[in-house]
């Protein structure tokens, strides 16, 4: 058994308190490999931002849970070596069972999400409560994120055809009965690079899709019922058009890509939304650069020569998010 404190990690409790009070959001970046981890740490150290490094069950299958845990330990030492100790959380993204949450907690995670959002309400309450009771009874308190409402979108392990918004009438009861430390809500974001169907969007003159706005009215209603309580947004990639175009220029096909405009994430960050999840944008950044290198240097076969530039681009993207979108830069 490993406690997250032995790894030099922290839970989300104090970070969220400060973020809600300070009107910014902490980035939650997914990672599956060393280059992603390096980019996250470099960007967050350089911008002096706290960070949540999150691992999905797909990532655990891909990379191995022991390796990921030790990468998180390495991330703490790497940040110190880069010259500034930032708060780092190791978080389970979209945990789908009590057993998985326990396994992660016993193996050094400082925070877990139990995603019972697709279950009937009372089952979601019971499962989330069970995870909270275990996580909070640990000597080193592990924080728990629950979810109410369903996001649309398709990823490896997370998929749902249709979304339904969080019902504000349920949030107080859910938080009180479960004891969660934060709540993920559905107000119009969704997973992946195609967040809306073209028919839900308008188009600019040059054909770029403009998505419908997030439901800030629902967010306001939730905040009224849970004053100051930490709120989480999943599915918050902006799907930058430059990356989509670069991928298509160098042979990819990503039609109908559309994300959440940065302006709306900036607005959300100033509210009780204190954790914003971003994965797809990083996938796009890496893919765009790797495709470019392959197209421009067909004789290149040293992985460092395409993973290195991809890592640099990822770092640039994360620095931009921390500084210009989430407002987390300078908060570590
Ligand atoms: O919300 C899901 C994350 O983007 C993780 O995706 O299950 O493909 O690792 P994944
Ligand atoms: P994106 O697909 O919008 O990056 O969302 C990631 C996410 O919510 C991870 O839990
Ligand atoms: Zn998610």
PDB file of C-alpha atoms and ligand atoms in Angstrom, residues 30 32 54-59 93-94 155-158 191-192 234-235 277-280 283, ligand 1:
ATOM      1  CA  UNK A  30      -4.951  13.373 -18.920  1.00  0.00           C
ATOM      2  CA  UNK A  32      -0.792   8.034 -20.732  1.00  0.00           C
ATOM      3  CA  UNK A  54      -5.429  12.364 -14.422  1.00  0.00           C
ATOM      4  CA  UNK A  55      -5.467   8.738 -15.438  1.00  0.00           C
ATOM      5  CA  UNK A  56      -8.434   7.029 -17.092  1.00  0.00           C
ATOM      6  CA  UNK A  57      -9.030   3.287 -16.853  1.00  0.00           C
ATOM      7  CA  UNK A  58      -8.009   3.180 -20.522  1.00  0.00           C
ATOM      8  CA  UNK A  59      -4.704   4.819 -19.565  1.00  0.00           C
ATOM      9  CA  UNK A  93     -10.672   9.946 -14.220  1.00  0.00           C
ATOM     10  CA  UNK A  94     -14.086   8.299 -14.690  1.00  0.00           C
ATOM     11  CA  UNK A 155     -14.003   7.952 -26.206  1.00  0.00           C
ATOM     12  CA  UNK A 156     -12.345   4.613 -25.521  1.00  0.00           C
ATOM     13  CA  UNK A 157     -13.895   4.019 -22.128  1.00  0.00           C
ATOM     14  CA  UNK A 158     -16.390   6.832 -21.839  1.00  0.00           C
ATOM     15  CA  UNK A 191     -16.142  14.318 -24.640  1.00  0.00           C
ATOM     16  CA  UNK A 192     -14.003  14.004 -27.753  1.00  0.00           C
ATOM     17  CA  UNK A 234     -15.515  17.482 -18.176  1.00  0.00           C
ATOM     18  CA  UNK A 235     -15.329  17.533 -21.957  1.00  0.00           C
ATOM     19  CA  UNK A 277     -10.776  18.516 -17.857  1.00  0.00           C
ATOM     20  CA  UNK A 278      -8.788  18.621 -21.081  1.00  0.00           C
ATOM     21  CA  UNK A 279      -7.619  15.583 -23.025  1.00  0.00           C
ATOM     22  CA  UNK A 280      -8.651  15.825 -26.687  1.00  0.00           C
ATOM     23  CA  UNK A 283      -4.242  14.471 -28.592  1.00  0.00           C
TER      24      UNK A 283
HETATM   25  O1  LIG B   1     -12.982  11.545 -20.554  1.00  0.00           O
HETATM   26  C1  LIG B   1     -12.215  10.690 -20.969  1.00  0.00           C
HETATM   27  C2  LIG B   1     -10.792  10.981 -21.190  1.00  0.00           C
HETATM   28  O2  LIG B   1     -10.606  11.791 -22.319  1.00  0.00           O
HETATM   29  C3  LIG B   1     -10.005   9.720 -21.250  1.00  0.00           C
HETATM   30  O3  LIG B   1     -10.190   9.051 -22.444  1.00  0.00           O
HETATM   31  O4  LIG B   1     -10.783   6.709 -21.867  1.00  0.00           O
HETATM   32  O5  LIG B   1      -9.753   7.287 -24.092  1.00  0.00           O
HETATM   33  O6  LIG B   1      -8.380   7.390 -21.977  1.00  0.00           O
HETATM   34  P1  LIG B   1      -9.745   7.505 -22.610  1.00  0.00           P
END
